[in-house]
CSV table of C-alpha atoms in Angstrom, one decimal:
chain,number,residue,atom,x,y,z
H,1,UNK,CA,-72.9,-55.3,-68.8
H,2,UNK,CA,-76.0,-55.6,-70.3
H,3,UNK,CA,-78.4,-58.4,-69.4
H,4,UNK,CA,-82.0,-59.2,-71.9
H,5,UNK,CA,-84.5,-60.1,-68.9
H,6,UNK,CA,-86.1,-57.8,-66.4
H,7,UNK,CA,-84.5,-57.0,-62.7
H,8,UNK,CA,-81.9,-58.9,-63.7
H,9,UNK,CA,-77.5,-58.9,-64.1
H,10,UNK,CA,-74.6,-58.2,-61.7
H,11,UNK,CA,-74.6,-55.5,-58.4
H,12,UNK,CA,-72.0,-52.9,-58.6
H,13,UNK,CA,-73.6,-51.5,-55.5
H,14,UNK,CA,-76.2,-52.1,-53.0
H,15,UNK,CA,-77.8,-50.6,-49.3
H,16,UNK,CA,-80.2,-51.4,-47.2
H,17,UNK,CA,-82.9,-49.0,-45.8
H,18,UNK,CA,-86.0,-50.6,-43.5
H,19,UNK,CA,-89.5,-49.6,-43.4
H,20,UNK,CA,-90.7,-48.3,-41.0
H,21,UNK,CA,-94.6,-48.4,-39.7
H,22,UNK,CA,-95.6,-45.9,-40.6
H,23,UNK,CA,-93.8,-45.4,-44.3
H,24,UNK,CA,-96.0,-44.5,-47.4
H,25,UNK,CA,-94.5,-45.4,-50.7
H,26,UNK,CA,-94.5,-42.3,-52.5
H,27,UNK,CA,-92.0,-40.8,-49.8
H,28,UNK,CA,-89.5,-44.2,-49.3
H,29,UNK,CA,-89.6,-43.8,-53.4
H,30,UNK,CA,-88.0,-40.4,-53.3
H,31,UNK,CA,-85.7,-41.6,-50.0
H,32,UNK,CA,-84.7,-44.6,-52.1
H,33,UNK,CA,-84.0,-42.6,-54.9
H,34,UNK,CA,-82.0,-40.5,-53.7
H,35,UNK,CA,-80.0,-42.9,-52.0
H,36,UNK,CA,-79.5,-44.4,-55.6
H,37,UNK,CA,-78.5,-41.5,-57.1
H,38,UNK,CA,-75.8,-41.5,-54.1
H,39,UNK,CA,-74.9,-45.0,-54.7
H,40,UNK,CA,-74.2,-44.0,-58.5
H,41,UNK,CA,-72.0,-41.4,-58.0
H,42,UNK,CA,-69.8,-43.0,-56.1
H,43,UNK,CA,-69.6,-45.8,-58.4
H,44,UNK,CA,-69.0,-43.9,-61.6
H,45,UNK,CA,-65.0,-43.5,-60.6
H,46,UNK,CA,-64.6,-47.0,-60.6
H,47,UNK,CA,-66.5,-47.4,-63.8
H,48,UNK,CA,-64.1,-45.2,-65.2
H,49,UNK,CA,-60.6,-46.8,-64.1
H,50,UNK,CA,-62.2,-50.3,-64.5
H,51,UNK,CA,-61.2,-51.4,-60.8
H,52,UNK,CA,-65.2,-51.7,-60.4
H,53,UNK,CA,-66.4,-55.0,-58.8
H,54,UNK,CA,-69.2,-57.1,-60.3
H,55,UNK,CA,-71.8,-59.7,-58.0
H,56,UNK,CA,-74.1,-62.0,-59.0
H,57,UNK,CA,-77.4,-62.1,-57.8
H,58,UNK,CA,-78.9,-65.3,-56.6
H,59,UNK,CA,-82.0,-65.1,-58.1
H,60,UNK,CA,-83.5,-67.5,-55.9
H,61,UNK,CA,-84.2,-64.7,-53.3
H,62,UNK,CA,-85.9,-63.2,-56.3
H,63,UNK,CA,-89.7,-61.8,-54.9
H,64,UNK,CA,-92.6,-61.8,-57.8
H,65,UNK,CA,-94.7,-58.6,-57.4
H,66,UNK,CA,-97.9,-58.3,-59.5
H,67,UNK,CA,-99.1,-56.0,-61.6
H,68,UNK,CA,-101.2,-53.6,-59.2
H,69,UNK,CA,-104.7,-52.7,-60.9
H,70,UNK,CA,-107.0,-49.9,-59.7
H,71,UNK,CA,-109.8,-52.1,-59.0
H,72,UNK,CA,-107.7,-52.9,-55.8
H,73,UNK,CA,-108.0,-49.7,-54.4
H,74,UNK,CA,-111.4,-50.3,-52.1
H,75,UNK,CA,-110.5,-51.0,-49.1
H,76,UNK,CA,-112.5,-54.3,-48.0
H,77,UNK,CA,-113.1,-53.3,-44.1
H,78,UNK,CA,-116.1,-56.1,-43.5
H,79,UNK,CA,-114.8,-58.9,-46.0
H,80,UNK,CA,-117.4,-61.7,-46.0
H,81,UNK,CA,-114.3,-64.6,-46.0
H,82,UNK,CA,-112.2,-65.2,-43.1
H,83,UNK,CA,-108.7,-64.4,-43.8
H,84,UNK,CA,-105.5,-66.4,-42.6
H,85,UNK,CA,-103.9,-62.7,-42.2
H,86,UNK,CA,-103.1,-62.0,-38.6
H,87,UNK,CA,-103.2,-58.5,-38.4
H,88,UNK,CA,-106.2,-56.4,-37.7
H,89,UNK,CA,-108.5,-55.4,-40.0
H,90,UNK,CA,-107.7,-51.6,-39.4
H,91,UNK,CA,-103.6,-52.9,-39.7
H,92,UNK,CA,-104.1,-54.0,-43.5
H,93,UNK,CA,-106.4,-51.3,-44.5
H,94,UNK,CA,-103.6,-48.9,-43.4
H,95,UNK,CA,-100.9,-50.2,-44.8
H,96,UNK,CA,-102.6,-50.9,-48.4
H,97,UNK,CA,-103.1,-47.0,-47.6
H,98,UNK,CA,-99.5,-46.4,-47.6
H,99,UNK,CA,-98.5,-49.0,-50.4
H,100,UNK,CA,-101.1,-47.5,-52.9
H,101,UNK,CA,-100.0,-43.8,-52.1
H,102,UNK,CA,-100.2,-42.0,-54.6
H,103,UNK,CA,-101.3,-44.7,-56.7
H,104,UNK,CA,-103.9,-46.0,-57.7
H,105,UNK,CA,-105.1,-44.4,-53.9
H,106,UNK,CA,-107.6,-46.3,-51.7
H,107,UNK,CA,-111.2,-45.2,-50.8
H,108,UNK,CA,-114.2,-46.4,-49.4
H,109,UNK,CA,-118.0,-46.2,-50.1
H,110,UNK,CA,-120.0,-43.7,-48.1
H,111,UNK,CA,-123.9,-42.5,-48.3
H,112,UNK,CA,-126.1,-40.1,-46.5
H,113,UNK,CA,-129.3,-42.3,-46.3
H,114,UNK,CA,-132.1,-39.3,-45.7
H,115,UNK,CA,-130.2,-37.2,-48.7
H,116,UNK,CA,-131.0,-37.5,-52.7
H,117,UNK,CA,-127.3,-37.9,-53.3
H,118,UNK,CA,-126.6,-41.4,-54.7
H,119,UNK,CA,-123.6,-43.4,-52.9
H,120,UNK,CA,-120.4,-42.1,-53.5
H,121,UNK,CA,-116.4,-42.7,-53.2
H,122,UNK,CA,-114.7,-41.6,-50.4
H,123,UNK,CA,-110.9,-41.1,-51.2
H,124,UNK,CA,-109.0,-42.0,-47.8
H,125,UNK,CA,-105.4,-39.6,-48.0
H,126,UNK,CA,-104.1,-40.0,-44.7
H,127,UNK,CA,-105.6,-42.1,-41.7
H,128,UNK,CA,-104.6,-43.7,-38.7
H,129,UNK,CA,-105.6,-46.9,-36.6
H,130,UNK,CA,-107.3,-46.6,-34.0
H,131,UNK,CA,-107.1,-47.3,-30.1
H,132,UNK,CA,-110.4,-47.8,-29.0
H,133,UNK,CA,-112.6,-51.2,-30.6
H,134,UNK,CA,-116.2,-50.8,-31.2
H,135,UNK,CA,-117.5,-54.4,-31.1
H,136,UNK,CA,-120.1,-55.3,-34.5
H,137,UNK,CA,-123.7,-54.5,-34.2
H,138,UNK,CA,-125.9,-57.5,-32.8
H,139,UNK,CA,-127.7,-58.8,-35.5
H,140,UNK,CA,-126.2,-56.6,-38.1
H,141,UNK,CA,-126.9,-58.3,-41.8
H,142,UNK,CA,-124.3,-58.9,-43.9
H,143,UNK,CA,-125.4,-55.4,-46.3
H,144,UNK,CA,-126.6,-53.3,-44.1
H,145,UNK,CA,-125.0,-50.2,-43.9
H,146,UNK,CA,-121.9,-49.2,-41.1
H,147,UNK,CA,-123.0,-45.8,-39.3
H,148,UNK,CA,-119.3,-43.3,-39.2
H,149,UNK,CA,-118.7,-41.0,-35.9
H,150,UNK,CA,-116.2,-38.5,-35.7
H,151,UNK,CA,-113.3,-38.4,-33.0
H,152,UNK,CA,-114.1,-36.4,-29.7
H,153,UNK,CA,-111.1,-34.3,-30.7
H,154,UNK,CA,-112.5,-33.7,-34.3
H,155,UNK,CA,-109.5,-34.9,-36.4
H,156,UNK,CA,-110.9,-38.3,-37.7
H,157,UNK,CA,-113.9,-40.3,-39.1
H,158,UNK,CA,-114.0,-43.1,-37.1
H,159,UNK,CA,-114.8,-46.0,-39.2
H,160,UNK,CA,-115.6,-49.3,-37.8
H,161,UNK,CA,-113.8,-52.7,-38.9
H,162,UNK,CA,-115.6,-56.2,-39.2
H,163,UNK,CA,-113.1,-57.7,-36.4
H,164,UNK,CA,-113.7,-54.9,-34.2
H,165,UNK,CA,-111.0,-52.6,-34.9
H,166,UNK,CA,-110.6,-49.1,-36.4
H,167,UNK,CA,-109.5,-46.9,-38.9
H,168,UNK,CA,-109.8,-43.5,-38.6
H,169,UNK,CA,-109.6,-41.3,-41.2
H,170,UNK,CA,-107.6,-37.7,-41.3
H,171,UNK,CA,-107.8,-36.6,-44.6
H,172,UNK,CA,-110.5,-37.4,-47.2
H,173,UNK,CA,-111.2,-36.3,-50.6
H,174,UNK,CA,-114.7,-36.5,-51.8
H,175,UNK,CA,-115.9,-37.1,-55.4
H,176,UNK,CA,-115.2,-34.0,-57.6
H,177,UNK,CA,-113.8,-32.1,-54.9
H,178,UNK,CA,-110.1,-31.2,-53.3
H,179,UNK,CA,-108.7,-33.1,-50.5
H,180,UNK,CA,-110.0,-32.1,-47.1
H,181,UNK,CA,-109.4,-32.3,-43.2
H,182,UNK,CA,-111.7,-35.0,-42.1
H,183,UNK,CA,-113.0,-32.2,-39.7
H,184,UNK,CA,-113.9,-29.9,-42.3
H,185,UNK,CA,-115.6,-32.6,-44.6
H,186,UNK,CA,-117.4,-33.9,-41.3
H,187,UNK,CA,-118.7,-30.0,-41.0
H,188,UNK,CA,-120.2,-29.9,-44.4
H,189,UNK,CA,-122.7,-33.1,-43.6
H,190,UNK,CA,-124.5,-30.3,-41.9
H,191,UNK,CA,-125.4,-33.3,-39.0
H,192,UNK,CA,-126.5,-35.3,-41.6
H,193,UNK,CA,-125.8,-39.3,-40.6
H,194,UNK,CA,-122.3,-40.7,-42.7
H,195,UNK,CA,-122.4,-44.3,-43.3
H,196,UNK,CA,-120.1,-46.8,-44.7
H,197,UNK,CA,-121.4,-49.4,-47.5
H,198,UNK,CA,-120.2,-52.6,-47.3
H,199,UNK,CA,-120.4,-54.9,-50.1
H,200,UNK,CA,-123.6,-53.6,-51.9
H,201,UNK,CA,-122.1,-50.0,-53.7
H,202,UNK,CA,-119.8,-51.0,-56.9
H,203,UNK,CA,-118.5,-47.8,-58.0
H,204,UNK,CA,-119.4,-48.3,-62.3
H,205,UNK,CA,-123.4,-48.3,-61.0
């Protein structure tokens, strides 16, 4: 049956398949397609004989999802406006992480105060939250500039949230280059201070 308007007409066929914490979308895409292509197949024979079975979808259940734009892809981890979300800072940055793999991607903005090199974007790849909370700075100003540590066992940039949380940070890609162990880009600061740049880095300047 063919219907003219989007996401919409009769079910042959349906399953359902949770997500689970820790899900990123470019593999439950593959899962799910596959599990389509299943679903189709074993449809097809009753296409054939015509003993198929047609449902209506309510479409009051319907769920409007907007167009997702790159300019999305920072990931806001000192927003200046409180926020009637009740998960953790660290909680929403990681799970835009895992909607917006492989696209558009998320990063944040990083610079190495005492080097020439001009603020840059950090590509966040994989990352995890954290356990530990590192409270905000006393008297910190709203721009000034977050300083990053790295994990005692080397695997992550730990990157401080607004509301005390963290998200650290496995795998990184910086700008121009291939994506890295957070270790091995950590190594090639040479002990140079990492900071994070809150509000004052747009990446067109």
């Amino acid at each position: 049956q063919t219907v003219l308007k989007m996401d919409a007409g009769p079910i042959v066929c349906q399953t359902q398949r949770a997500v689970n914490d820790d899900d990123a979308c470019d593999v439950l895409l593959e899962e799910l397609f596959l599990l389509g292509t299943k679903l189709l197949i074993d449809a097809l024979p009753q296409l054939w004989d015509g003993s198929i079975q047609y449902i209506q979808q309510d479409e009051q259940f319907a769920t409007n999802a907007p167009k997702i734009h790159s300019s999305e892809a920072k990931l806001n981890l000192w927003p200046s406006e409180h926020s009637q979300d009740t998960r953790c800072i660290a909680q929403v940055a990681y799970d835009k992480l895992r909607a917006f793999t492989p696209w558009p991607g998320t990063w944040i903005s990083v610079t190495r105060l005492n080097s020439a090199d001009a603020p840059s974007r950090l590509k966040v790849i994989e990352a995890r939250i954290g356990k530990s909370i590192l409270p905000p700075p006393i008297n910190r100003q709203p721009d000034d500039p977050i300083q990053l540590s790295l994990t005692p066992d080397n695997t992550a940039i730990m990157v401080p949230c607004g509301d005390g949380s963290v998200l650290e940070l496995t795998k990184v890609q910086p700008a121009n280059r291939k994506p890295m162990d957070a270790g091995a880009y950590w190594n090639g600061l040479r002990g140079e201070p990492l900071y994070l740049l809150v509000d004052n880095y747009d990446e067109n300047n």
